[in-house]
PDB file of C-alpha atoms in Angstrom:
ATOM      1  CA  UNK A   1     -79.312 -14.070 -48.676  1.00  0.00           C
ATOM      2  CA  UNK A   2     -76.551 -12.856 -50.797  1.00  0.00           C
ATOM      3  CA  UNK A   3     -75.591  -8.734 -50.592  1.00  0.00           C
ATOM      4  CA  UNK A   4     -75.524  -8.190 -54.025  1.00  0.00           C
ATOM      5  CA  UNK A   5     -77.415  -9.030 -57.259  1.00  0.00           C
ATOM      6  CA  UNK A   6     -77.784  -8.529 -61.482  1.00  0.00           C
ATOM      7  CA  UNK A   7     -80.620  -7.045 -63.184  1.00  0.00           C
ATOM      8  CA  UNK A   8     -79.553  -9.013 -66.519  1.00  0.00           C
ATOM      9  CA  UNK A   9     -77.919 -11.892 -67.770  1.00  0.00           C
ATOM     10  CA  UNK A  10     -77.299 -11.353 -70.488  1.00  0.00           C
ATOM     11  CA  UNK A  11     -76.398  -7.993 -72.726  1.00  0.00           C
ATOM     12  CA  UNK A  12     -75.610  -7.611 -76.376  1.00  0.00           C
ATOM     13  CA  UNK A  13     -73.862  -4.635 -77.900  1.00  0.00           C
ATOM     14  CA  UNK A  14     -72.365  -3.619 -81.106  1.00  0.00           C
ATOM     15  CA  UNK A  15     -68.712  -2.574 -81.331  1.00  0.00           C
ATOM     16  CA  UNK A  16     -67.670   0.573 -80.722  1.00  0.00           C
ATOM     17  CA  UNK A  17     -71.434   1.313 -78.493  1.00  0.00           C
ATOM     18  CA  UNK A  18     -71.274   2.224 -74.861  1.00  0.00           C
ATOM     19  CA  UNK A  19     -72.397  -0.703 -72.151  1.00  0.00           C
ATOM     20  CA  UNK A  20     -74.035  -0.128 -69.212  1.00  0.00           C
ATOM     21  CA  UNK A  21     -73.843  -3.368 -66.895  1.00  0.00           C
ATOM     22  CA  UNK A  22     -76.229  -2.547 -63.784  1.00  0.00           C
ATOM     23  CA  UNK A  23     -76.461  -4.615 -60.140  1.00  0.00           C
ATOM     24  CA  UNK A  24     -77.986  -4.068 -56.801  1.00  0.00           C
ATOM     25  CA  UNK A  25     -77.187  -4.776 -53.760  1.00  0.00           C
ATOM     26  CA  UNK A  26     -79.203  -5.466 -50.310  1.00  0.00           C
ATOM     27  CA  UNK A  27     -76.453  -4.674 -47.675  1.00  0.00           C
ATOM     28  CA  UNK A  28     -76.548  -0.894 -47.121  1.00  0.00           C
ATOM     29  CA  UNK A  29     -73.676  -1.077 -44.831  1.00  0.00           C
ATOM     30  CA  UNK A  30     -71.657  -2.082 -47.389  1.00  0.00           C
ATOM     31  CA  UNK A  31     -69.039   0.045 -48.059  1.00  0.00           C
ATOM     32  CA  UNK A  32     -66.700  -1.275 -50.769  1.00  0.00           C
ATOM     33  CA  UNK A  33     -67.544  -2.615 -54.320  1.00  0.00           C
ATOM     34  CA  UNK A  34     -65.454  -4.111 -56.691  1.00  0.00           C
ATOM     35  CA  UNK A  35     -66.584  -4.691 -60.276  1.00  0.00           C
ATOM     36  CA  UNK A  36     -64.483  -7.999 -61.942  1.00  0.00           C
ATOM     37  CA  UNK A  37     -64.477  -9.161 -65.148  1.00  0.00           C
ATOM     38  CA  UNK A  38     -64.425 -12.886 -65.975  1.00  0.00           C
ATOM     39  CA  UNK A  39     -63.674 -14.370 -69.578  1.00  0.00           C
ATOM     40  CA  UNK A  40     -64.092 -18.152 -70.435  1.00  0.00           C
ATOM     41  CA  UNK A  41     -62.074 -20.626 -68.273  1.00  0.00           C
ATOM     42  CA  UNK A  42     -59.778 -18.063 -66.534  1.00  0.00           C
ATOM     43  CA  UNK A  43     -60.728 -16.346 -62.761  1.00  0.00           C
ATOM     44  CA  UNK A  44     -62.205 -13.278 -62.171  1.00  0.00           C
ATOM     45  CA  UNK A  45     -60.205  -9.641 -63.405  1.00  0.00           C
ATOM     46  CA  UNK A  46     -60.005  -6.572 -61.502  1.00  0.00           C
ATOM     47  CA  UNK A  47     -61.426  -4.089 -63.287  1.00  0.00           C
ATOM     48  CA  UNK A  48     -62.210  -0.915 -61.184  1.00  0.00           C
ATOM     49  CA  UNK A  49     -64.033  -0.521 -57.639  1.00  0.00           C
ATOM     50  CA  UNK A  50     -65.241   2.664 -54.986  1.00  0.00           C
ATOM     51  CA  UNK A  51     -66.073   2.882 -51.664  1.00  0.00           C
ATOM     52  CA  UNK A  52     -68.969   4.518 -50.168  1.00  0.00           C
ATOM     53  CA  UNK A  53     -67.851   7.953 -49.981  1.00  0.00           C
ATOM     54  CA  UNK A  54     -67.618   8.144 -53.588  1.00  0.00           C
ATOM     55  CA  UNK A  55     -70.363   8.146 -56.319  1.00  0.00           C
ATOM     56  CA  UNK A  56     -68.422   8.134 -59.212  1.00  0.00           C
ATOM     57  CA  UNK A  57     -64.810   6.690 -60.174  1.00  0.00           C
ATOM     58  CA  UNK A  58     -63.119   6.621 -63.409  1.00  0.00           C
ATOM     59  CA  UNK A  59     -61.120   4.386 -64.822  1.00  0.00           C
ATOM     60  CA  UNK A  60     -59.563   3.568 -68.360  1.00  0.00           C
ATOM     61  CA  UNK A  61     -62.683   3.392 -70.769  1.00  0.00           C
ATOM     62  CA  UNK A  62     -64.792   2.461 -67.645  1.00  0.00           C
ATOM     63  CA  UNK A  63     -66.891   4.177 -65.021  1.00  0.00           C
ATOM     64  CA  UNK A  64     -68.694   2.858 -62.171  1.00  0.00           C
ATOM     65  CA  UNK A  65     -71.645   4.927 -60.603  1.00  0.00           C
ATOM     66  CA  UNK A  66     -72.442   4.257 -56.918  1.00  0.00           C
ATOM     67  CA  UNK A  67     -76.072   5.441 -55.994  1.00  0.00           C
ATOM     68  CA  UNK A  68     -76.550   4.698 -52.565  1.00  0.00           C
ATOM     69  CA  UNK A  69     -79.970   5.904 -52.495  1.00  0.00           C
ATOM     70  CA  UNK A  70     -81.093   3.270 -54.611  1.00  0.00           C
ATOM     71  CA  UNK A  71     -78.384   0.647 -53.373  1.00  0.00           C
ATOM     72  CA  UNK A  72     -77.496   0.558 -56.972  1.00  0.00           C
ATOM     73  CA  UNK A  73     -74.127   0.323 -58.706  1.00  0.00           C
ATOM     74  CA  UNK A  74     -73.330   0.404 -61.785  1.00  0.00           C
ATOM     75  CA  UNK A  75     -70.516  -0.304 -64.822  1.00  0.00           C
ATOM     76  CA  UNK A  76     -70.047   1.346 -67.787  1.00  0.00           C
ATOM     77  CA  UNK A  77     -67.527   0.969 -70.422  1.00  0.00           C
ATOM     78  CA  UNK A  78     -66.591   2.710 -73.061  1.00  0.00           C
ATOM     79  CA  UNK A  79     -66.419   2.141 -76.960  1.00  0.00           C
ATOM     80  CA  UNK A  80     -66.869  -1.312 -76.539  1.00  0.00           C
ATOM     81  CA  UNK A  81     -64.538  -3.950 -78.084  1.00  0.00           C
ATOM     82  CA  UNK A  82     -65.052  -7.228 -78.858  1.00  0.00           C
ATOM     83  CA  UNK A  83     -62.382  -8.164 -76.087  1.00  0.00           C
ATOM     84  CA  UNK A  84     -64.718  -6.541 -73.421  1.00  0.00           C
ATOM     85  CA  UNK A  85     -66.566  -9.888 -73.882  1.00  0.00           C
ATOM     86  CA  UNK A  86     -67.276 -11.482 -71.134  1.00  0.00           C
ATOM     87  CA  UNK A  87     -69.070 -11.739 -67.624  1.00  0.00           C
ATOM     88  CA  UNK A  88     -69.255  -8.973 -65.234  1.00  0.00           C
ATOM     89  CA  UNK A  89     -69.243  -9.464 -61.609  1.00  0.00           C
ATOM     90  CA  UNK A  90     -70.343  -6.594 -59.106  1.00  0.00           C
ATOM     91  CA  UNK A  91     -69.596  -7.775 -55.498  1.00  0.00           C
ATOM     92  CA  UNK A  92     -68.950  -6.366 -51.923  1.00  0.00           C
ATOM     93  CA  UNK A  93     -67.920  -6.756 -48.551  1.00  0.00           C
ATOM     94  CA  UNK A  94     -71.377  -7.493 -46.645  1.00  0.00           C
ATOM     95  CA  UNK A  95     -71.254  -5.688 -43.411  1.00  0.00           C
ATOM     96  CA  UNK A  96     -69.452  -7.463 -40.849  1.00  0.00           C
ATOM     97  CA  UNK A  97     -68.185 -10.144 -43.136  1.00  0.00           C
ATOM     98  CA  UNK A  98     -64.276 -10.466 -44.289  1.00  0.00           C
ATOM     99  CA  UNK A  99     -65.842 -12.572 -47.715  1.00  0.00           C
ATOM    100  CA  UNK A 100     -66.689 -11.006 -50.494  1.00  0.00           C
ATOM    101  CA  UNK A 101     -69.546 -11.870 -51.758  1.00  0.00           C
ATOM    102  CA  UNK A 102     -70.212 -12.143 -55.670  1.00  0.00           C
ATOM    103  CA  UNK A 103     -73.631 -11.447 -57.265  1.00  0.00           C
ATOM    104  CA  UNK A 104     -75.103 -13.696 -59.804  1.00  0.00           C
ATOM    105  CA  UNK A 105     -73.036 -11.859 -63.108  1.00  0.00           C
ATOM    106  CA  UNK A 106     -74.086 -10.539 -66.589  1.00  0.00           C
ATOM    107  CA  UNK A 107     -72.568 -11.769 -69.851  1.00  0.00           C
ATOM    108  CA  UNK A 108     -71.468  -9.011 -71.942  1.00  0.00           C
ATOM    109  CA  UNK A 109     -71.683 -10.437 -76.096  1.00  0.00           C
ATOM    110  CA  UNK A 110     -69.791  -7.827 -78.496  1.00  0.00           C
ATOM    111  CA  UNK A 111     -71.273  -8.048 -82.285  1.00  0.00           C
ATOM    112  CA  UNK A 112     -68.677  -6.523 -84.770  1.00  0.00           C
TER     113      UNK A 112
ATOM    114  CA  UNK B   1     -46.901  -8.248 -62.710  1.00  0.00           C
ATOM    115  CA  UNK B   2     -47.372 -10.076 -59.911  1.00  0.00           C
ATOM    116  CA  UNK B   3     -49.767 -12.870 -60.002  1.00  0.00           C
ATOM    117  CA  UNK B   4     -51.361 -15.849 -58.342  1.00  0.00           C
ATOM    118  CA  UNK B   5     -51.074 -19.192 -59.462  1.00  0.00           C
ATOM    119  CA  UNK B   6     -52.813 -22.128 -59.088  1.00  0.00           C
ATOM    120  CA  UNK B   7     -52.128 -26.379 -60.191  1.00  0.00           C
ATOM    121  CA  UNK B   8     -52.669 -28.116 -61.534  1.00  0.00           C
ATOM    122  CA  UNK B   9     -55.180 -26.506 -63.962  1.00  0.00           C
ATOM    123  CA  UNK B  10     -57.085 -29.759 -63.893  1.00  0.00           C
ATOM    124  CA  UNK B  11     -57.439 -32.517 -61.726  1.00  0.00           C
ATOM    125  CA  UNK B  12     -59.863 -35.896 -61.949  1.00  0.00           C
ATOM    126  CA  UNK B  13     -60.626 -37.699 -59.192  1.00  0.00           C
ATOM    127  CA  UNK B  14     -62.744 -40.472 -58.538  1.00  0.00           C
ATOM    128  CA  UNK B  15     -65.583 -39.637 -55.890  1.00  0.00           C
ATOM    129  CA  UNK B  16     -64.295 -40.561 -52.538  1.00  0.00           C
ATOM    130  CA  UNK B  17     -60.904 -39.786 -53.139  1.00  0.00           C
ATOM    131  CA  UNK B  18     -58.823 -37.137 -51.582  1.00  0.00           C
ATOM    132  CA  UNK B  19     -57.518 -33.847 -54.018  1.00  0.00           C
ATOM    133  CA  UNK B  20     -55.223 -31.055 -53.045  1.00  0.00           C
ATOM    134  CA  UNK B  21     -55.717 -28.112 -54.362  1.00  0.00           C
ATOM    135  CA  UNK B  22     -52.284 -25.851 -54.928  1.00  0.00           C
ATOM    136  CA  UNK B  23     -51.883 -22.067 -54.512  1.00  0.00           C
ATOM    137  CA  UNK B  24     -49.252 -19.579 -54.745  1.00  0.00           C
ATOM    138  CA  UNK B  25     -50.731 -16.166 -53.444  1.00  0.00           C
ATOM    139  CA  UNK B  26     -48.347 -12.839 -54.226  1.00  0.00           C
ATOM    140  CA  UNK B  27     -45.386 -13.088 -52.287  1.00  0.00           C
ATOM    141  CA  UNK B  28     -46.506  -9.650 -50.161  1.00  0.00           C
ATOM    142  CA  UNK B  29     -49.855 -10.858 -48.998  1.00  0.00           C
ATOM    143  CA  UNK B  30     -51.302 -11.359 -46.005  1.00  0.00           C
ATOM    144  CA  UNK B  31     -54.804 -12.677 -46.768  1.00  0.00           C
ATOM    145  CA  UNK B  32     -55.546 -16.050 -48.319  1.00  0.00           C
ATOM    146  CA  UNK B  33     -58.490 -17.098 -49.948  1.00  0.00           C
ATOM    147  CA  UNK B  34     -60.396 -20.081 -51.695  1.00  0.00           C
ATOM    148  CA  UNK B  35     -63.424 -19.426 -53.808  1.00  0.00           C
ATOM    149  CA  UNK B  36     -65.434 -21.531 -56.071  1.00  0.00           C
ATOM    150  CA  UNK B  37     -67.155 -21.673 -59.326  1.00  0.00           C
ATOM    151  CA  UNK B  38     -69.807 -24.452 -60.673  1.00  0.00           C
ATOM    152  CA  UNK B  39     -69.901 -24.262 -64.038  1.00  0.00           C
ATOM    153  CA  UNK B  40     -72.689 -21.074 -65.277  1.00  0.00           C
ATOM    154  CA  UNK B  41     -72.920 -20.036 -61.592  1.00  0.00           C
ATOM    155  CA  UNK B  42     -71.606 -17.153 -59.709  1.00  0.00           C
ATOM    156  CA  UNK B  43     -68.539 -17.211 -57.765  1.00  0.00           C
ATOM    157  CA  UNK B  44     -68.760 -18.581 -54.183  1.00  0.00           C
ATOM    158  CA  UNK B  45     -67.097 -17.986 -51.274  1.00  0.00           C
ATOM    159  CA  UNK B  46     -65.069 -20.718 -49.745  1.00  0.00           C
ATOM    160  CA  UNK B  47     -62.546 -19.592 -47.119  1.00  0.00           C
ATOM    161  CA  UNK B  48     -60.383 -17.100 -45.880  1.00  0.00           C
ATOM    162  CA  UNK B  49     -56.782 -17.284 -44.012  1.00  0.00           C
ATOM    163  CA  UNK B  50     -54.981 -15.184 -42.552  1.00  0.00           C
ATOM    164  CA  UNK B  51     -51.857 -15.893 -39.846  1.00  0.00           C
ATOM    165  CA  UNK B  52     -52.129 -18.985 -40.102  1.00  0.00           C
ATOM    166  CA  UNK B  53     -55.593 -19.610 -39.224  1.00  0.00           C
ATOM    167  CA  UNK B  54     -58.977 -19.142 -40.644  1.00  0.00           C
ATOM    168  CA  UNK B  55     -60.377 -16.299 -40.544  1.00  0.00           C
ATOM    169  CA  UNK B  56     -64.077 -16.941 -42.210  1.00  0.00           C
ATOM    170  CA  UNK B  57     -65.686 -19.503 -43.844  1.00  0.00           C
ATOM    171  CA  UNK B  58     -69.198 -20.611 -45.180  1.00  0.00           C
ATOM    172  CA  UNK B  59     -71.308 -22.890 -45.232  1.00  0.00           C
ATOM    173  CA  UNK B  60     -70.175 -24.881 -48.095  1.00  0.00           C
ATOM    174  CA  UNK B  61     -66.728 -25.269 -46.600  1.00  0.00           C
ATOM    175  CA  UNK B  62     -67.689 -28.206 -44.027  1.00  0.00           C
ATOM    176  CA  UNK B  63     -65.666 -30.526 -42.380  1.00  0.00           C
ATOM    177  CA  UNK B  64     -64.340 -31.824 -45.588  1.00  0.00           C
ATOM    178  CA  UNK B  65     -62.453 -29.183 -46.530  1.00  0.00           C
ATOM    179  CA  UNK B  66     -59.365 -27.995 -44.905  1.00  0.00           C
ATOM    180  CA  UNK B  67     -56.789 -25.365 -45.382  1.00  0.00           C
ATOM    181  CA  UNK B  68     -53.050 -25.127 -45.371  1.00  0.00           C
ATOM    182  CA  UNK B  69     -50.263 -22.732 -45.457  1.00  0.00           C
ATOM    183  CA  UNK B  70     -47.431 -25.340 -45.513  1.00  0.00           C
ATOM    184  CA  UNK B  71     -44.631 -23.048 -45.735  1.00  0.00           C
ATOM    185  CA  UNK B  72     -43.425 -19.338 -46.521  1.00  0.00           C
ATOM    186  CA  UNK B  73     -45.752 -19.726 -50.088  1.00  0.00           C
ATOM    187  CA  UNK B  74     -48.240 -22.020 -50.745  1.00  0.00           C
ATOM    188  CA  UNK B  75     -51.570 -21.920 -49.839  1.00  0.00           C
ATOM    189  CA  UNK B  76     -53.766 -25.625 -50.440  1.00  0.00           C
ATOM    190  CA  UNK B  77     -57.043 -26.718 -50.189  1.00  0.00           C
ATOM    191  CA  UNK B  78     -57.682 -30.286 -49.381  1.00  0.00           C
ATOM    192  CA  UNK B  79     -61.058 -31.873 -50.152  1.00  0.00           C
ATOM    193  CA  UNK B  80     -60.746 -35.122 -47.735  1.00  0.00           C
ATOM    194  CA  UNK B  81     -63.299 -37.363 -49.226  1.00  0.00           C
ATOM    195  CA  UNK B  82     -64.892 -35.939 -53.316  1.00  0.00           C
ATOM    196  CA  UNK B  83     -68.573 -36.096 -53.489  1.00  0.00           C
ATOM    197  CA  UNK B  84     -70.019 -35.462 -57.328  1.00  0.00           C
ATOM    198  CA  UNK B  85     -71.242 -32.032 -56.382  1.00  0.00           C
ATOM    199  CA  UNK B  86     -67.745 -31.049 -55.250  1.00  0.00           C
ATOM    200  CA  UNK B  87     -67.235 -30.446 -59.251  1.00  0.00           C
ATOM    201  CA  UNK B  88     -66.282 -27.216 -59.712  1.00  0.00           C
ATOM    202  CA  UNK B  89     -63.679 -24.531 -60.444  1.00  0.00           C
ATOM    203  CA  UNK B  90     -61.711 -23.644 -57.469  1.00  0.00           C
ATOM    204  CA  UNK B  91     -60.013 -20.106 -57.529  1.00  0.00           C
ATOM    205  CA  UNK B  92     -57.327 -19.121 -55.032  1.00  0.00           C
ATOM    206  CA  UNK B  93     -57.168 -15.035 -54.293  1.00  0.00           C
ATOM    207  CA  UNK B  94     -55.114 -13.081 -52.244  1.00  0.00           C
ATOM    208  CA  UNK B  95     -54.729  -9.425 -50.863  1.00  0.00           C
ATOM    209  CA  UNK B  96     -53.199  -7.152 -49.319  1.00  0.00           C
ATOM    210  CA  UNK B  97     -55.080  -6.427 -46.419  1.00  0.00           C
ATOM    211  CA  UNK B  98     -58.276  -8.262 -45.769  1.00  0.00           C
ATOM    212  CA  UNK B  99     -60.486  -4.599 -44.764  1.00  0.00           C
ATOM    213  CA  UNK B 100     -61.880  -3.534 -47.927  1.00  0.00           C
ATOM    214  CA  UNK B 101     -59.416  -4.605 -50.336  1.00  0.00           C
ATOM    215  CA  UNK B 102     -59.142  -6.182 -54.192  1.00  0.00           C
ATOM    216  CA  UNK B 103     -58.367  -9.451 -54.188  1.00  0.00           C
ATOM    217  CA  UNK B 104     -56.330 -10.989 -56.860  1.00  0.00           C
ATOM    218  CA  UNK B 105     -57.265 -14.251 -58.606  1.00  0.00           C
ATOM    219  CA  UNK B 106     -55.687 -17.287 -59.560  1.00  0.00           C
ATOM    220  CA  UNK B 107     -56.456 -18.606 -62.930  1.00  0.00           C
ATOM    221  CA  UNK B 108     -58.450 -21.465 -61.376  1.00  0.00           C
ATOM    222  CA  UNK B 109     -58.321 -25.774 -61.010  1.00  0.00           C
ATOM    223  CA  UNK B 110     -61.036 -27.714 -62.533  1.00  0.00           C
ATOM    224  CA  UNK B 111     -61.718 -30.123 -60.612  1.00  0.00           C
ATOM    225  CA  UNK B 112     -64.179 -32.767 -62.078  1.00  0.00           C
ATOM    226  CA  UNK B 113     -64.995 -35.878 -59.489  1.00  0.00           C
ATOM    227  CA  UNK B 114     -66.549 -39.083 -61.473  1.00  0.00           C
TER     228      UNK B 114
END
């Protein structure tokens, strides 16, 4: 079965509100996440990622929160824009594996 | 910025027919990879190179598929013999290292098979 998966598929926010995109994943030897970003008819954007030994990483008006306890990860971003539309990937490196693995995504709608 | 690129951005095929699929990873990267997309689905993984040889692939990528590194910087995918279901968006990635790096994507071919 796939390592990693989406609570939601789809979440609507107004501009300028804070977005929390949430996954989970199965593996709990994984040990690497990447969070991608995926807007109509191009391929998936590096946005931000952390490893295991991490909880928390910052980026530019985005966070991702690692709780291992829970095998959950989350993606926040911040003040919300209408060009953070889009789908949100989480995926990982399943234990063993050299593919990374993709969960099912969440489609992120901005209202002005 | 460096960036991978992919053509043609579309390709139609007739089912039965053979397709190449063209890639052009960052010139400083060692792994190679082929992922793909049917439409309102999640990415899947394909196929991944590295020295010149494969270094893990699924199940989708049977005996149809193949992979080439033909010289110094492309990268293809060759689907021998389209079935319908092959329809899809094909992304090529690359990275640095293959242990727990980003990969970067291509922009993508759609590939539709009639």
């Amino acid at each position: 079965g796939e390592s990693v998966g989406l609570h939601l598929p789809t979440l609507s926010v107004q501009e300028g509100d804070n977005s929390i995109i949430n996954c989970a994943y199965s593996n709990s030897a994984s040990d690497y996440f990447i969070w991608y970003k995926q807007e109509s008819g191009k391929g998936p954007q590096f946005i931000i990622d952390i490893r295991s030994n991490m909880d928390k990483r910052q980026g530019q008006r985005v966070t991702v929160l690692l709780n291992k306890t829970v095998k959950h990860l989350s993606l926040q971003i911040a003040a919300t824009q209408p060009g953070d539309s889009a789908v949100y990937f989480c995926a990982d490196f399943p234990a063993g594996r050299r593919a990374l693995t993709f969960g099912s995504g969440t489609r992120l709608q901005v209202q002005p | 910025e460096p960036e991978v690129t992919q053509t043609p951005s579309h390709q139609v095929t007739q089912m039965g027919q053979e397709v190449i699929l063209r890639c052009v990873p960052i010139s400083n990267h060692l792994y190679f990879y082929w992922y793909r997309q049917i439409l309102g689905q999640k990415v899947e993984f394909l196929v991944s190179f590295y020295n010149n040889e494969i270094s893990e692939k699924s199940e989708i990528f049977d005996d149809q598929f193949s992979v080439e590194r033909p010289d110094g910087s492309n990268f293809t995918l060759k689907i021998r013999s389209t079935k319908l279901e092959d329809s899809a968006m094909y992304f090529c990635a690359s990275s640095v290292w293959n242990d727990n790096e980003k990969l970067f994507f291509g922009s993508g071919t759609q590939l539709s098979v009639l």
